Amino acid sequence: MTSKKSIHLKPFKKEHVVLLQTWADTEEELVQFAGPVFKFPLTEEQVAHYLEDQNRAVFLVEEAQNKVAIGMGEIFIVNAETRRLCRITVGNKQYRGKGFGQAIITTLLEKSFSDKAVNTVELNVFEFNTTAIKCYTACGFTITPNNIRIIDVNTQKWNLLNMKISREKYFFEA
């Protein structure tokens, strides 16, 4: 799979918390993109603690031509054969709806499957986030049936779907 948008991944640092705070400036936005990992309001201490986890490869995403920070993404090591893409956002609203989400997913998939032991990459997405689901589906992910969790956010209950793509599908059906 190739993407028409050019991006660069850089290591995400605790100093980038300022970007996250502007990209997710409500509790609902923070939960939608980060799940229960962070608490609102987001602080540098939370991000520093989060970045200490050796199973996380966390990236700041830059648009390649202008070198503008547009989002973030994470590859989490579930086990030797499985990776999970997490905390994916095109946070800079000027870059939404322009194909950068697919560029981020494609790049994270390439990094994940570069480890020959990895057979599956998965992610979780809230059921109401139809834009993200369309992006993930366009990148080859399919919804895992019967793997729905419910997350409480304020007074609401949000359905969390699991989506997966296999190495075989990524390389042979793309």
Coordinates of N, CA, C and O in Angstrom, one line a residue, residues 29-171:
E29 N -12.6 14.7 23.3 CA -11.6 14.6 22.2 C -10.4 13.8 22.7 O -9.9 13.0 21.9
L30 N -10.0 14.0 24.0 CA -8.8 13.3 24.5 C -9.2 11.8 24.5 O -8.4 10.9 24.1
V31 N -10.3 11.4 25.1 CA -10.7 10.0 25.2 C -10.9 9.4 23.8 O -10.4 8.2 23.5
Q32 N -11.5 10.1 22.8 CA -11.7 9.6 21.5 C -10.3 9.2 20.8 O -10.2 8.2 20.2
F33 N -9.3 10.0 21.0 CA -8.0 9.7 20.4 C -7.1 8.8 21.2 O -6.3 8.1 20.7
A34 N -7.2 9.0 22.6 CA -6.2 8.3 23.4 C -6.8 7.2 24.3 O -6.0 6.5 25.0
G35 N -8.1 7.0 24.3 CA -8.7 6.0 25.2 C -8.5 6.4 26.6 O -8.3 7.6 26.9
P36 N -8.4 5.4 27.5 CA -8.2 5.7 28.9 C -6.8 6.0 29.4 O -6.5 6.1 30.5
V37 N -5.8 6.1 28.4 CA -4.4 6.2 28.8 C -4.1 7.5 29.5 O -3.3 7.6 30.4
F38 N -4.8 8.6 29.0 CA -4.6 9.9 29.6 C -5.8 10.4 30.3 O -6.9 10.0 30.0
K39 N -5.6 11.3 31.3 CA -6.7 11.9 32.0 C -6.7 13.4 31.6 O -5.7 14.0 31.5
F40 N -7.9 14.0 31.5 CA -8.1 15.4 31.1 C -8.0 16.2 32.4 O -8.6 15.8 33.4
P41 N -7.4 17.3 32.4 CA -6.5 17.9 31.4 C -5.2 17.2 31.3 O -4.6 16.8 32.3
L42 N -4.7 17.1 30.1 CA -3.4 16.4 29.8 C -2.3 17.2 30.4 O -2.2 18.4 30.2
T43 N -1.3 16.5 31.0 CA -0.1 17.2 31.5 C 1.2 16.6 31.0 O 1.2 15.5 30.5
E44 N 2.2 17.4 31.1 CA 3.6 16.9 30.7 C 4.0 15.6 31.5 O 4.6 14.7 31.0
E45 N 3.6 15.6 32.8 CA 3.9 14.4 33.6 C 3.2 13.2 33.1 O 3.9 12.1 33.1
Q46 N 2.0 13.3 32.7 CA 1.3 12.1 32.1 C 2.0 11.6 30.9 O 2.2 10.4 30.7
V47 N 2.4 12.5 30.0 CA 3.0 12.1 28.8 C 4.4 11.5 29.1 O 4.8 10.5 28.5
A48 N 5.1 12.1 30.0 CA 6.5 11.6 30.3 C 6.3 10.1 30.9 O 7.1 9.3 30.5
H49 N 5.4 9.9 31.7 CA 5.1 8.5 32.2 C 4.8 7.6 31.1 O 5.3 6.5 31.0
Y50 N 3.9 8.0 30.2 CA 3.4 7.2 29.1 C 4.6 6.8 28.2 O 4.7 5.7 27.7
L51 N 5.5 7.8 28.0 CA 6.7 7.5 27.1 C 7.7 6.6 27.7 O 8.6 6.1 27.0
E52 N 7.6 6.3 29.0 CA 8.6 5.4 29.6 C 8.3 4.0 29.3 O 9.2 3.1 29.5
D53 N 7.1 3.6 28.8 CA 6.8 2.3 28.5 C 7.6 1.8 27.3 O 7.5 2.3 26.2
Q54 N 8.4 0.8 27.5 CA 9.3 0.3 26.5 C 8.6 -0.5 25.4 O 9.2 -0.8 24.3
N55 N 7.3 -0.8 25.6 CA 6.5 -1.5 24.6 C 5.9 -0.5 23.6 O 5.2 -0.9 22.7
R56 N 6.1 0.8 23.8 CA 5.5 1.8 22.9 C 6.6 2.5 22.1 O 7.6 2.9 22.6
A57 N 6.3 2.5 20.8 CA 7.0 3.4 19.9 C 6.1 4.5 19.5 O 5.1 4.3 18.8
V58 N 6.4 5.7 20.0 CA 5.4 6.8 19.8 C 6.1 7.8 18.9 O 7.2 8.2 19.1
F59 N 5.3 8.3 17.9 CA 5.8 9.2 16.9 C 5.0 10.5 16.8 O 3.8 10.5 16.8
L60 N 5.7 11.5 16.5 CA 5.2 12.8 16.1 C 5.1 12.7 14.6 O 6.1 12.3 14.0
V61 N 4.0 13.1 14.0 CA 3.9 13.0 12.5 C 4.0 14.4 11.9 O 3.3 15.3 12.3
E62 N 5.0 14.5 11.0 CA 5.2 15.8 10.3 C 4.8 15.7 8.8 O 5.1 14.6 8.2
E63 N 4.1 16.7 8.3 CA 3.9 16.7 6.9 C 5.3 17.0 6.3 O 6.0 17.9 6.7
A64 N 5.7 16.2 5.3 CA 7.1 16.2 4.8 C 7.5 17.6 4.1 O 8.6 18.1 4.4
Q65 N 6.6 18.1 3.3 CA 7.0 19.3 2.5 C 7.2 20.5 3.4 O 8.2 21.2 3.2
N66 N 6.3 20.8 4.3 CA 6.4 22.0 5.1 C 7.0 21.8 6.5 O 7.1 22.7 7.3
K67 N 7.2 20.5 6.8 CA 7.7 20.1 8.2 C 6.9 20.6 9.3 O 7.4 21.1 10.3
V68 N 5.6 20.5 9.1 CA 4.6 21.0 10.1 C 4.1 19.8 10.9 O 3.8 18.7 10.3
A69 N 4.1 19.9 12.2 CA 3.5 18.8 13.0 C 2.1 18.7 12.8 O 1.3 19.7 13.0
I70 N 1.6 17.5 12.3 CA 0.2 17.4 12.0 C -0.5 16.3 12.9 O -1.7 16.3 12.9
G71 N 0.2 15.5 13.5 CA -0.4 14.4 14.3 C 0.5 13.5 15.1 O 1.7 13.9 15.2
M72 N 0.0 12.4 15.5 CA 0.8 11.4 16.2 C 0.3 10.1 15.9 O -0.8 9.9 15.5
G73 N 1.1 9.1 16.3 CA 0.7 7.7 16.2 C 1.6 6.8 17.0 O 2.8 7.2 17.3
E74 N 1.2 5.7 17.4 CA 1.9 4.8 18.2 C 1.8 3.3 17.7 O 0.8 2.9 17.2
I75 N 2.9 2.6 17.9 CA 2.9 1.2 17.7 C 3.2 0.6 19.1 O 4.2 0.8 19.7
F76 N 2.3 -0.3 19.5 CA 2.4 -0.9 20.8 C 2.7 -2.4 20.6 O 2.0 -3.1 19.8
I77 N 3.7 -2.9 21.3 CA 4.0 -4.4 21.2 C 3.1 -5.1 22.1 O 3.2 -5.0 23.3
V78 N 2.1 -5.9 21.5 CA 1.2 -6.7 22.3 C 1.9 -8.0 22.7 O 1.9 -8.4 23.8
N79 N 2.6 -8.6 21.7 CA 3.4 -9.8 21.9 C 4.3 -9.9 20.7 O 4.3 -9.0 19.8
A80 N 5.1 -11.0 20.6 CA 6.0 -11.1 19.5 C 5.3 -11.1 18.1 O 6.0 -10.7 17.1
E81 N 4.1 -11.6 18.0 CA 3.4 -11.7 16.7 C 2.4 -10.6 16.4 O 1.9 -10.5 15.3
T82 N 2.1 -9.8 17.4 CA 1.0 -8.8 17.3 C 1.4 -7.4 17.7 O 2.1 -7.2 18.7
R83 N 1.1 -6.4 16.9 CA 1.3 -5.0 17.2 C -0.1 -4.3 17.2 O -1.0 -4.7 16.5
R84 N -0.2 -3.3 18.0 CA -1.5 -2.5 18.0 C -1.1 -1.1 17.7 O -0.2 -0.5 18.3
L85 N -1.8 -0.5 16.7 CA -1.7 0.9 16.4 C -2.6 1.7 17.4 O -3.8 1.3 17.5
C86 N -2.0 2.7 18.0 CA -2.8 3.4 19.1 C -2.6 4.9 18.9 O -1.6 5.4 18.3
R87 N -3.4 5.7 19.6 CA -3.3 7.1 19.7 C -2.9 7.8 18.4 O -2.0 8.5 18.3
I88 N -3.7 7.4 17.4 CA -3.5 7.9 16.0 C -4.4 9.2 15.9 O -5.6 9.1 16.1
T89 N -3.8 10.3 15.5 CA -4.6 11.4 15.2 C -4.0 12.3 14.2 O -2.7 12.4 14.1
V90 N -4.8 12.9 13.3 CA -4.4 14.1 12.5 C -5.0 15.2 13.4 O -6.1 15.6 13.2
G91 N -4.2 15.6 14.3 CA -4.6 16.6 15.3 C -4.7 18.0 14.7 O -5.6 18.8 15.1
N92 N -3.8 18.4 13.8 CA -3.9 19.7 13.1 C -5.0 19.7 12.2 O -5.0 19.0 11.1
K93 N -6.1 20.4 12.6 CA -7.4 20.3 11.8 C -7.2 20.8 10.4 O -8.0 20.3 9.5
Q94 N -6.2 21.6 10.0 CA -6.0 22.0 8.6 C -5.7 20.9 7.7 O -5.8 21.0 6.5
Y95 N -5.2 19.8 8.3 CA -4.7 18.6 7.5 C -5.7 17.5 7.5 O -5.4 16.4 6.9
R96 N -6.8 17.6 8.1 CA -7.8 16.5 8.2 C -8.6 16.5 6.8 O -8.7 17.5 6.1
G97 N -9.0 15.2 6.5 CA -9.7 15.0 5.3 C -8.9 15.1 4.0 O -9.5 15.3 2.9
K98 N -7.6 15.0 4.1 CA -6.7 15.2 2.9 C -5.9 14.0 2.7 O -4.9 14.1 1.9
G99 N -6.2 12.9 3.3 CA -5.4 11.7 3.1 C -4.2 11.4 4.0 O -3.5 10.4 3.9
F100 N -4.0 12.3 5.0 CA -2.9 12.1 5.9 C -3.2 11.0 6.9 O -2.2 10.3 7.3
G101 N -4.4 10.7 7.2 CA -4.7 9.6 8.1 C -4.2 8.3 7.5 O -3.6 7.5 8.1
Q102 N -4.5 8.1 6.2 CA -4.1 6.9 5.5 C -2.6 6.8 5.4 O -2.0 5.8 5.5
A103 N -1.9 8.0 5.2 CA -0.5 8.0 5.2 C 0.1 7.6 6.5 O 1.1 6.8 6.6
I104 N -0.5 8.0 7.6 CA 0.0 7.6 9.0 C -0.2 6.1 9.1 O 0.7 5.4 9.5
I105 N -1.4 5.6 8.8 CA -1.7 4.2 9.0 C -0.7 3.4 8.1 O -0.1 2.4 8.6
T106 N -0.6 3.7 6.9 CA 0.3 3.0 6.0 C 1.7 2.9 6.5 O 2.4 1.9 6.5
T107 N 2.2 4.1 7.0 CA 3.6 4.1 7.5 C 3.8 3.3 8.7 O 4.7 2.6 8.9
L108 N 2.8 3.3 9.6 CA 2.8 2.5 10.9 C 2.7 1.0 10.5 O 3.4 0.2 11.2
L109 N 1.9 0.7 9.5 CA 1.8 -0.7 9.1 C 3.2 -1.2 8.5 O 3.6 -2.3 8.8
E110 N 3.8 -0.4 7.7 CA 5.1 -0.7 7.1 C 6.1 -1.0 8.2 O 6.9 -2.0 8.2
K111 N 6.1 -0.1 9.2 CA 7.1 -0.3 10.4 C 6.7 -1.5 11.1 O 7.6 -2.3 11.5
S112 N 5.5 -1.8 11.4 CA 5.1 -3.0 12.2 C 5.4 -4.2 11.4 O 6.0 -5.2 12.0
F113 N 5.1 -4.3 10.2 CA 5.4 -5.6 9.4 C 6.8 -5.7 9.0 O 7.2 -6.8 8.4
S114 N 7.6 -4.7 9.2 CA 9.1 -4.9 8.9 C 9.7 -5.9 9.9 O 10.8 -6.4 9.6
D115 N 9.1 -6.2 11.0 CA 9.5 -7.2 11.9 C 8.8 -8.5 11.4 O 7.6 -8.7 11.4
K116 N 9.6 -9.4 10.8 CA 9.1 -10.6 10.2 C 8.3 -11.5 11.1 O 7.5 -12.3 10.6
A117 N 8.4 -11.4 12.4 CA 7.7 -12.2 13.4 C 6.2 -11.7 13.5 O 5.3 -12.4 14.0
V118 N 6.0 -10.5 13.1 CA 4.6 -9.9 13.3 C 3.7 -10.4 12.2 O 3.9 -10.3 11.0
N119 N 2.6 -11.1 12.7 CA 1.6 -11.6 11.8 C 0.3 -10.8 11.7 O -0.5 -10.9 10.8
T120 N 0.1 -10.0 12.8 CA -1.2 -9.3 12.9 C -0.9 -7.9 13.5 O -0.1 -7.7 14.4
V121 N -1.6 -6.9 12.9 CA -1.7 -5.6 13.4 C -3.1 -5.3 13.7 O -4.0 -5.5 12.9
E122 N -3.4 -4.7 14.9 CA -4.8 -4.4 15.3 C -4.9 -3.0 15.7 O -3.8 -2.3 16.0
L123 N -6.1 -2.5 15.9 CA -6.3 -1.2 16.5 C -7.7 -1.2 17.0 O -8.5 -2.1 16.7
N124 N -8.0 -0.2 17.9 CA -9.3 0.0 18.4 C -9.9 1.3 18.0 O -9.1 2.3 17.9
V125 N -11.2 1.4 17.8 CA -11.8 2.6 17.3 C -13.2 2.7 17.8 O -13.9 1.7 17.9
F126 N -13.6 3.9 18.2 CA -15.0 4.0 18.7 C -16.0 3.9 17.5 O -15.7 4.4 16.4
E127 N -17.1 3.2 17.7 CA -18.0 2.9 16.7 C -18.6 4.2 16.0 O -18.8 4.1 14.8
F128 N -18.7 5.3 16.7 CA -19.3 6.5 16.1 C -18.2 7.2 15.2 O -18.6 8.1 14.5
N129 N -17.0 6.8 15.3 CA -15.9 7.5 14.5 C -15.8 6.9 13.1 O -14.9 6.3 12.7
T130 N -16.9 7.2 12.3 CA -17.0 6.6 11.0 C -15.9 7.1 10.0 O -15.5 6.3 9.2
T131 N -15.4 8.3 10.2 CA -14.3 8.8 9.4 C -13.1 7.9 9.6 O -12.4 7.5 8.6
A132 N -12.7 7.6 10.8 CA -11.6 6.8 11.1 C -11.8 5.4 10.6 O -10.9 4.8 10.0
I133 N -13.0 4.8 10.8 CA -13.3 3.5 10.4 C -13.1 3.4 8.8 O -12.5 2.4 8.3
K134 N -13.6 4.4 8.1 CA -13.4 4.4 6.6 C -11.9 4.4 6.3 O -11.5 3.7 5.4
C135 N -11.1 5.2 7.0 CA -9.7 5.3 6.8 C -9.0 3.9 7.0 O -8.3 3.4 6.2
Y136 N -9.3 3.3 8.1 CA -8.7 2.0 8.5 C -9.2 0.9 7.5 O -8.3 0.1 7.1
T137 N -10.4 0.9 7.1 CA -10.9 0.0 6.1 C -10.2 0.2 4.8 O -9.8 -0.8 4.1
A138 N -10.0 1.4 4.4 CA -9.3 1.7 3.1 C -7.8 1.2 3.2 O -7.2 0.9 2.1
C139 N -7.3 1.1 4.4 CA -5.9 0.6 4.6 C -5.9 -1.0 4.7 O -4.8 -1.5 4.9
G140 N -7.0 -1.6 4.7 CA -7.1 -3.1 4.7 C -7.6 -3.7 6.0 O -7.7 -4.9 6.1
F141 N -7.8 -2.9 7.0 CA -8.3 -3.4 8.3 C -9.8 -3.9 8.1 O -10.6 -3.3 7.4
T142 N -10.2 -4.9 8.9 CA -11.5 -5.3 9.0 C -11.9 -5.4 10.5 O -11.1 -5.6 11.3
I143 N -13.2 -5.2 10.7 CA -13.7 -5.2 12.1 C -13.7 -6.6 12.6 O -14.2 -7.5 11.9
T144 N -13.3 -6.8 13.8 CA -13.2 -8.1 14.4 C -14.6 -8.4 15.0 O -15.0 -7.7 16.0
P145 N -15.4 -9.3 14.5 CA -16.7 -9.6 15.0 C -16.6 -10.0 16.5 O -15.7 -10.7 16.9
N146 N -17.7 -9.7 17.3 CA -17.8 -10.1 18.6 C -16.7 -9.6 19.5 O -16.4 -10.3 20.6
N147 N -16.0 -8.6 19.2 CA -14.9 -8.0 20.0 C -15.2 -6.5 20.3 O -14.4 -5.7 19.8
I148 N -16.3 -6.3 20.9 CA -16.7 -4.9 21.2 C -16.6 -4.7 22.7 O -17.1 -5.5 23.5
R149 N -16.0 -3.6 23.1 CA -16.0 -3.2 24.5 C -16.8 -1.9 24.7 O -16.9 -1.1 23.7
I150 N -17.2 -1.6 25.9 CA -18.0 -0.4 26.2 C -17.1 0.4 27.1 O -16.7 -0.1 28.2
I151 N -16.9 1.7 26.8 CA -16.2 2.6 27.6 C -17.1 3.7 28.1 O -17.9 4.2 27.3
D152 N -17.0 4.0 29.4 CA -17.8 5.1 30.0 C -17.1 6.4 29.9 O -15.9 6.5 30.3
V153 N -17.7 7.4 29.2 CA -17.2 8.7 29.1 C -18.2 9.7 29.6 O -19.3 9.8 29.0
N154 N -17.9 10.3 30.7 CA -18.9 11.2 31.4 C -20.1 10.4 31.6 O -20.1 9.4 32.3
T155 N -21.2 10.8 31.1 CA -22.5 10.1 31.3 C -22.9 9.2 30.1 O -24.0 8.7 30.0
Q156 N -22.0 9.0 29.1 CA -22.2 8.3 27.9 C -21.5 6.9 27.9 O -20.5 6.8 28.6
K157 N -22.0 6.0 27.2 CA -21.3 4.7 26.9 C -20.9 4.7 25.4 O -21.8 4.8 24.6
W158 N -19.6 4.5 25.2 CA -19.1 4.4 23.8 C -18.7 3.0 23.5 O -18.0 2.4 24.3
N159 N -19.1 2.5 22.3 CA -18.7 1.2 21.9 C -17.4 1.3 21.2 O -17.2 2.1 20.3
L160 N -16.5 0.4 21.6 CA -15.1 0.4 21.1 C -15.0 -0.9 20.3 O -15.1 -2.0 20.8
L161 N -14.7 -0.7 19.0 CA -14.5 -1.8 18.0 C -13.1 -2.1 17.9 O -12.2 -1.3 18.0
N162 N -12.8 -3.4 17.6 CA -11.4 -3.9 17.3 C -11.4 -4.2 15.8 O -12.3 -4.7 15.3
M163 N -10.3 -3.7 15.2 CA -10.0 -4.0 13.8 C -8.7 -4.6 13.6 O -7.8 -4.3 14.4
K164 N -8.5 -5.5 12.6 CA -7.3 -6.2 12.4 C -6.9 -6.3 10.9 O -7.8 -6.3 10.1
I165 N -5.6 -6.5 10.7 CA -5.1 -6.8 9.4 C -4.0 -7.8 9.6 O -3.2 -7.7 10.5
S166 N -4.0 -8.8 8.7 CA -2.9 -9.8 8.8 C -1.8 -9.5 7.8 O -2.0 -8.7 6.9
R167 N -0.6 -10.0 8.1 CA 0.5 -9.8 7.2 C 0.1 -10.3 5.8 O 0.4 -9.6 4.8
E168 N -0.5 -11.4 5.7 CA -0.9 -11.9 4.4 C -1.8 -11.0 3.6 O -1.6 -10.7 2.4
K169 N -2.8 -10.4 4.3 CA -3.7 -9.5 3.6 C -3.0 -8.2 3.2 O -3.2 -7.7 2.1
Y170 N -2.1 -7.7 4.1 CA -1.4 -6.5 3.8 C -0.5 -6.6 2.6 O -0.5 -5.7 1.8
F171 N 0.2 -7.7 2.5 CA 1.2 -7.9 1.4 C 0.6 -8.5 0.1 O 1.1 -8.2 -0.9

